CSV table of C-alpha atoms and ligand atoms in Angstrom, one decimal:
chain,number,residue,atom,x,y,z
A,734,MET,CA,-12.9,39.9,-15.7
A,735,ALA,CA,-10.5,37.6,-16.0
A,736,GLU,CA,-10.8,33.4,-15.9
A,737,PHE,CA,-8.5,31.2,-13.3
A,738,SER,CA,-9.3,27.6,-13.0
A,739,TRP,CA,-6.4,26.3,-10.4
A,740,VAL,CA,-5.2,23.3,-11.8
A,741,SER,CA,-3.3,21.5,-10.0
A,742,ARG,CA,0.7,20.4,-10.0
A,743,SER,CA,3.1,18.6,-8.2
A,744,PRO,CA,6.5,20.7,-7.1
A,745,LEU,CA,8.5,17.2,-8.5
A,746,GLU,CA,6.5,18.3,-12.2
A,747,HIS,CA,9.6,18.8,-13.6
A,748,ALA,CA,12.0,18.1,-11.5
A,749,LEU,CA,10.7,13.7,-11.1
A,750,ALA,CA,12.0,12.3,-14.0
A,751,PRO,CA,10.2,8.2,-13.5
A,752,GLY,CA,13.0,5.2,-14.1
A,753,ALA,CA,16.6,4.9,-13.8
A,754,HIS,CA,19.0,6.9,-12.4
A,755,GLY,CA,22.6,6.4,-11.0
A,756,ALA,CA,24.3,3.2,-11.5
A,757,ARG,CA,23.7,1.4,-13.0
A,758,GLY,CA,23.5,-3.2,-14.5
A,759,VAL,CA,22.7,-3.9,-10.1
A,760,GLU,CA,19.9,-4.2,-8.7
A,761,ALA,CA,18.7,-0.6,-7.6
A,762,GLY,CA,19.5,-0.1,-3.9
A,763,VAL,CA,16.9,2.7,-3.9
A,764,SER,CA,13.5,3.5,-5.1
A,765,LEU,CA,11.9,7.0,-4.2
A,766,THR,CA,8.4,7.4,-5.1
A,767,GLU,CA,6.2,11.2,-4.5
A,768,ILE,CA,3.3,10.6,-4.2
A,769,ARG,CA,0.8,12.3,-6.0
A,770,ASN,CA,-3.0,14.2,-4.7
A,771,PHE,CA,-3.0,14.1,-0.9
A,772,ASP,CA,-5.3,15.9,1.7
A,773,LEU,CA,-2.8,16.7,4.1
A,774,ILE,CA,-4.1,19.0,7.6
A,775,GLN,CA,-2.7,20.0,10.5
A,776,VAL,CA,-4.2,20.0,13.2
A,777,MET,CA,-2.4,22.4,16.6
A,778,ALA,CA,-4.1,23.2,19.9
A,779,ARG,CA,-5.2,26.4,20.7
A,780,ARG,CA,-3.9,27.5,24.0
A,781,GLY,CA,-5.5,25.2,27.0
A,782,LYS,CA,-7.3,22.7,24.3
A,783,ALA,CA,-5.0,19.9,24.3
A,784,ALA,CA,-6.2,17.4,26.0
A,785,GLU,CA,-9.6,18.8,24.6
A,786,LEU,CA,-8.2,18.3,21.0
A,787,ALA,CA,-7.0,14.7,22.0
A,788,ARG,CA,-10.5,13.6,23.4
A,789,VAL,CA,-12.5,15.9,20.7
A,790,ALA,CA,-9.4,13.4,18.1
A,791,ASN,CA,-10.3,10.2,19.4
A,792,GLY,CA,-13.3,10.3,19.1
A,793,ARG,CA,-13.0,11.5,15.2
A,794,PHE,CA,-10.4,8.6,14.2
A,795,GLY,CA,-11.5,6.7,16.8
A,796,VAL,CA,-7.3,5.9,18.1
A,797,ALA,CA,-5.0,8.6,20.7
A,798,THR,CA,-3.0,11.6,19.1
A,799,PRO,CA,0.4,11.0,18.7
A,800,ASN,CA,1.7,13.1,21.9
A,801,ALA,CA,5.2,11.6,20.3
A,802,PRO,CA,7.5,11.7,17.5
A,803,THR,CA,5.9,9.0,15.9
A,804,VAL,CA,2.7,8.4,13.4
A,805,VAL,CA,-1.0,6.5,14.0
A,806,GLN,CA,-1.9,4.5,11.5
A,807,ALA,CA,-6.7,5.6,11.7
A,808,GLN,CA,-8.7,3.6,9.5
A,809,ASP,CA,-8.4,5.8,7.0
A,810,ALA,CA,-5.9,8.7,7.7
A,811,THR,CA,-2.2,8.4,9.5
A,812,LEU,CA,-1.6,10.7,12.1
A,813,ILE,CA,2.1,12.5,11.9
A,814,TRP,CA,3.9,13.9,14.8
A,815,SER,CA,4.8,17.6,13.7
A,816,GLY,CA,5.6,19.1,16.5
A,817,PRO,CA,4.2,19.0,20.7
A,818,ASP,CA,0.0,19.3,20.0
A,819,GLN,CA,0.1,19.6,16.8
A,820,PHE,CA,-0.2,17.0,14.6
A,821,PHE,CA,-0.3,16.1,10.8
A,822,VAL,CA,-3.8,14.7,9.3
A,823,LEU,CA,-2.6,12.1,6.0
A,824,SER,CA,-5.5,11.3,4.2
A,825,LYS,CA,-6.4,10.5,-0.1
A,826,GLY,CA,-9.5,10.5,-1.5
A,827,GLY,CA,-11.2,13.8,0.0
A,828,LYS,CA,-12.3,11.8,3.7
A,829,HIS,CA,-10.5,14.4,5.7
A,830,THR,CA,-10.0,17.7,4.3
A,831,MET,CA,-11.3,21.6,5.7
A,832,ASP,CA,-14.2,20.5,5.4
A,833,THR,CA,-15.2,17.5,7.0
A,834,LEU,CA,-12.8,18.0,10.2
A,835,ALA,CA,-12.8,21.6,11.1
A,836,PRO,CA,-16.7,21.3,12.0
A,837,ALA,CA,-15.3,18.6,13.8
A,838,LEU,CA,-11.5,19.7,15.9
A,839,SER,CA,-12.1,23.9,15.0
A,840,GLY,CA,-13.4,24.4,18.4
A,841,PRO,CA,-10.0,23.4,20.5
A,842,ALA,CA,-8.0,23.4,17.7
A,843,SER,CA,-6.5,25.4,14.6
A,844,LEU,CA,-6.6,23.7,11.2
A,845,SER,CA,-4.4,25.0,8.1
A,846,ASP,CA,-5.2,22.5,4.8
A,847,GLN,CA,-1.3,21.9,4.0
A,848,SER,CA,-2.3,19.8,1.1
A,849,HIS,CA,-0.5,21.2,-2.2
A,850,ALA,CA,2.1,22.4,-0.2
A,851,ARG,CA,4.6,20.0,0.6
A,852,ALA,CA,5.7,17.0,-1.5
A,853,LEU,CA,6.1,13.2,0.0
A,854,VAL,CA,8.6,11.4,-1.4
A,855,ARG,CA,8.6,8.2,0.0
A,856,ILE,CA,11.7,6.4,0.1
A,857,SER,CA,12.2,3.0,0.2
A,858,GLY,CA,15.0,0.1,-0.6
A,859,ALA,CA,18.0,-1.6,0.3
A,860,ARG,CA,20.2,1.2,0.6
A,861,ALA,CA,18.1,4.1,1.7
A,862,ARG,CA,19.4,4.5,5.2
A,863,THR,CA,23.2,4.3,4.0
A,864,MET,CA,21.5,7.4,1.5
A,865,LEU,CA,19.5,9.3,3.7
A,866,ALA,CA,22.7,8.7,5.9
A,867,LYS,CA,25.1,11.2,4.7
A,868,LEU,CA,21.7,13.3,5.1
A,869,SER,CA,20.4,12.8,7.7
A,870,SER,CA,21.7,13.2,12.0
A,871,ILE,CA,19.1,11.5,12.9
A,872,ASP,CA,19.8,7.5,14.5
A,873,LEU,CA,17.9,5.7,11.6
A,874,HIS,CA,19.1,2.2,12.6
A,875,PRO,CA,16.2,0.4,13.2
A,876,SER,CA,17.0,0.2,16.8
A,877,ALA,CA,16.4,3.4,17.2
A,878,PHE,CA,13.7,4.2,14.1
A,879,PRO,CA,11.0,1.1,14.4
A,880,ILE,CA,8.7,1.3,11.8
A,881,GLY,CA,5.7,4.6,13.1
A,882,ALA,CA,8.0,6.6,14.4
A,883,ALA,CA,8.8,9.7,13.5
A,884,ALA,CA,10.6,12.8,13.3
A,885,ALA,CA,10.3,17.1,12.8
A,886,THR,CA,14.3,17.3,11.4
A,887,SER,CA,15.7,19.1,9.1
A,888,ILE,CA,17.3,17.6,6.4
A,889,ASP,CA,20.3,19.7,3.6
A,890,HIS,CA,18.6,22.7,5.8
A,891,THR,CA,15.5,21.9,5.3
A,892,SER,CA,13.3,21.3,8.0
A,893,VAL,CA,10.8,17.4,6.7
A,894,THR,CA,8.8,15.4,8.6
A,895,LEU,CA,9.7,12.1,8.3
A,896,TRP,CA,8.2,8.8,9.4
A,897,ARG,CA,8.9,4.8,8.9
A,898,GLY,CA,6.2,3.0,7.7
A,899,GLY,CA,5.7,-0.1,7.3
A,900,ASP,CA,7.9,-2.3,6.2
A,901,ARG,CA,8.0,-3.0,1.9
A,902,PRO,CA,6.3,-6.0,1.4
A,903,ASP,CA,10.2,-7.9,1.0
A,904,GLY,CA,11.2,-6.9,3.7
A,905,GLN,CA,12.6,-3.7,3.1
A,906,ALA,CA,12.0,-0.4,5.8
A,907,VAL,CA,10.2,2.7,4.0
A,908,PHE,CA,10.7,6.1,5.4
A,909,ASN,CA,8.8,8.9,4.2
A,910,LEU,CA,9.8,12.2,3.7
A,911,LEU,CA,7.7,16.2,3.7
A,912,VAL,CA,8.7,18.8,2.9
A,913,PHE,CA,7.6,21.8,2.2
A,914,SER,CA,6.5,22.6,-1.7
A,915,THR,CA,8.5,25.4,-2.7
A,916,PHE,CA,12.0,23.4,-1.3
A,917,ALA,CA,10.8,20.1,-2.6
A,918,GLY,CA,13.6,20.6,-6.2
A,919,SER,CA,16.1,21.2,-4.1
A,920,LEU,CA,15.7,18.5,-1.1
A,921,TRP,CA,14.7,16.5,-4.6
A,922,HIS,CA,18.4,16.9,-6.4
A,923,THR,CA,20.2,16.2,-2.9
A,924,MET,CA,18.7,13.1,-2.5
A,925,LEU,CA,19.7,12.1,-6.5
A,926,ASP,CA,22.6,12.7,-6.4
A,927,ALA,CA,23.0,10.6,-3.3
A,928,ALA,CA,21.9,8.0,-3.6
A,929,ALA,CA,22.8,7.9,-7.7
A,930,GLU,CA,25.7,5.4,-6.9
A,931,TYR,CA,23.2,2.7,-5.8
A,932,GLY,CA,21.1,2.6,-8.8
A,933,VAL,CA,18.3,4.8,-8.1
A,934,THR,CA,14.7,2.9,-9.4
A,935,ILE,CA,12.3,6.8,-9.9
A,936,ALA,CA,8.6,6.8,-9.5
A,937,HIS,CA,4.8,8.9,-9.2
A,938,SER,CA,2.1,7.4,-8.2
A,939,GLU,CA,-1.4,8.1,-6.1
A,940,GLU,CA,-0.7,5.6,-3.6
A,941,LEU,CA,-0.9,6.1,0.2
A,942,ALA,CA,0.2,3.2,1.4
B,1443,MET,CA,28.0,20.1,20.3
B,1444,ARG,CA,23.7,18.9,20.7
B,1445,ILE,CA,20.9,19.7,21.9
B,1446,VAL,CA,18.6,16.7,24.0
B,1447,CYS,CA,14.6,18.8,23.2
B,1448,PRO,CA,12.5,17.6,25.7
B,1449,PHE,CA,10.0,17.1,22.5
B,1450,CYS,CA,12.2,16.2,19.8
B,1451,GLY,CA,15.1,14.4,21.4
B,1452,GLU,CA,19.5,14.6,21.2
B,1453,ARG,CA,19.5,16.7,17.5
B,1454,GLU,CA,22.8,18.3,16.1
B,1455,LEU,CA,22.8,22.3,16.9
B,1456,GLY,CA,21.6,22.6,12.8
B,1457,GLU,CA,19.1,22.7,14.0
B,1458,PHE,CA,18.7,25.0,16.9
B,1459,THR,CA,19.5,28.7,16.9
B,1460,TYR,CA,20.2,30.7,19.7
B,1461,LEU,CA,17.8,33.9,20.9
B,1462,GLY,CA,20.3,35.3,23.8
B,1463,ASP,CA,20.0,35.8,27.7
B,1464,ALA,CA,16.9,34.4,29.4
B,1465,LYS,CA,18.2,36.7,32.7
B,1466,PRO,CA,16.5,40.0,31.7
B,1467,VAL,CA,13.2,40.4,33.1
B,1468,ARG,CA,11.4,43.2,31.2
B,1469,PRO,CA,11.0,46.2,33.5
B,1470,ALA,CA,7.8,47.4,35.4
B,1471,ALA,CA,6.5,49.7,33.2
B,1472,GLY,CA,7.0,53.5,35.4
B,1473,ALA,CA,10.3,52.3,35.1
B,1474,SER,CA,13.8,54.5,35.0
B,1475,GLU,CA,15.4,54.9,32.7
B,1476,ASP,CA,18.7,53.3,33.8
B,1477,GLU,CA,16.5,50.3,34.0
B,1478,VAL,CA,15.0,50.0,31.3
B,1479,PHE,CA,18.7,50.4,29.2
B,1480,ASP,CA,20.0,47.9,31.0
B,1481,TYR,CA,16.8,45.5,29.4
B,1482,VAL,CA,17.6,46.3,26.7
B,1483,TYR,CA,21.3,46.7,25.8
B,1484,LEU,CA,23.2,45.9,28.6
B,1485,ARG,CA,24.6,41.5,28.8
B,1486,ASP,CA,26.8,39.8,31.2
B,1487,ASN,CA,29.8,38.2,29.3
B,1488,VAL,CA,29.7,35.1,31.2
B,1489,ALA,CA,32.3,33.1,31.3
B,1490,GLY,CA,31.1,30.2,33.2
B,1491,GLU,CA,26.5,28.4,33.7
B,1492,THR,CA,24.5,31.1,31.3
B,1493,SER,CA,20.6,30.5,30.6
B,1494,GLU,CA,20.0,31.1,27.5
B,1495,TYR,CA,17.2,31.3,25.3
B,1496,TRP,CA,17.0,28.7,21.8
B,1497,TYR,CA,14.8,28.4,18.9
B,1498,HIS,CA,14.1,24.0,17.9
B,1499,GLY,CA,13.8,25.8,14.0
B,1500,GLY,CA,14.5,23.0,12.4
B,1501,GLY,CA,12.3,20.8,14.5
B,1502,CYS,CA,9.6,20.6,15.6
B,1503,ARG,CA,10.0,24.4,16.5
B,1504,THR,CA,9.9,25.1,20.3
B,1505,TRP,CA,11.5,27.6,22.5
B,1506,LEU,CA,14.0,26.2,24.4
B,1507,LYS,CA,15.2,27.4,27.4
B,1508,ILE,CA,18.8,25.6,28.3
B,1509,ALA,CA,21.1,26.1,31.4
B,1510,ARG,CA,24.6,25.6,29.4
B,1511,ASN,CA,28.2,26.9,30.5
B,1512,THR,CA,30.1,28.7,28.7
B,1513,LEU,CA,33.9,27.2,29.7
B,1514,THR,CA,32.2,23.6,28.8
B,1515,HIS,CA,29.9,23.5,26.7
B,1516,GLU,CA,28.7,21.9,29.3
B,1517,ILE,CA,24.5,21.8,29.4
B,1518,SER,CA,23.2,21.0,32.3
B,1519,SER,CA,19.3,21.5,32.1
B,1520,VAL,CA,17.4,21.9,29.1
B,1521,GLU,CA,13.0,22.8,29.5
B,1522,PRO,CA,10.1,24.6,26.8
B,1523,ALA,CA,10.0,27.7,27.3
B,1524,ALA,CA,6.9,29.6,28.4
B,1525,GLY,CA,4.2,28.8,27.0
B,1526,ALA,CA,6.4,25.8,24.8
B,1527,GLY,CA,4.1,22.7,24.2
B,1528,ALA,CA,1.4,22.1,26.9
B,1529,ALA,CA,2.1,19.1,26.9
B,1530,LYS,CA,4.8,19.8,28.7
B,1531,VAL,CA,4.6,23.0,30.7
B,1532,GLY,CA,0.2,23.4,31.1
B,1533,ALA,CA,0.3,26.4,29.9
C,2648,LIG,ZN1,12.4,19.3,19.8
């Protein structure tokens, strides 16, 4: 019998080249950082159980779950709206996995592990919003898309979950983007093309925040 | 054309897919062949107010029921289709 071992790899392992990209001789306007090795569980209320899920999840996470396109920060997880009566639980270090969440939430909800089904990219920098405006049709102006705002939307015909995290220490806005793993390479190249004229700093990180 | 998704807000047409007429109602079991034929195949080509199903596949993946004027593309109402989003329809 053959022996198998599963090695999890980033879907951007080959596409992502850390360092500088695009315009040189200017301060990079866009910073693209892939976040690796996260736990991502999608929680969807069973029919008629949305209120029960909200109650149970509130007890579990200590915060009210998002019931509109927003993100809610719990102590050790980020809850991201992904559609009506459903949300993602994003965390690190095995705190919120299928094993730990299912016993608590599987009564009122169905859970599915998306940890290796999505790539997570953090987009920031002085020209981040300008770059995203080339690709996204939604309004990302601070007044329309403040910190904590989220959207299930499409970029370059690809479904993404986009949300605004806390600002960087230098005050720059931070956009987080979850994309299906198999589309990650394509969207990555699209974003690099859109950002090249502003100068790009490319990196990957293990840190969520 | 833009559609205001009741869950996501205003979005471009490219995020949505058109399914078709929302008016036909599945005939009861034992309905006549003519009634079933009408339900499956016959559609009105309305110049004016229509009721349609659209799918927000590029967004929250919810089915919507939309009242649209085919002459002006004006959309007069958007609501979640039955069973979509307990928060809005209590299903
Ligand atoms: Zn929607």
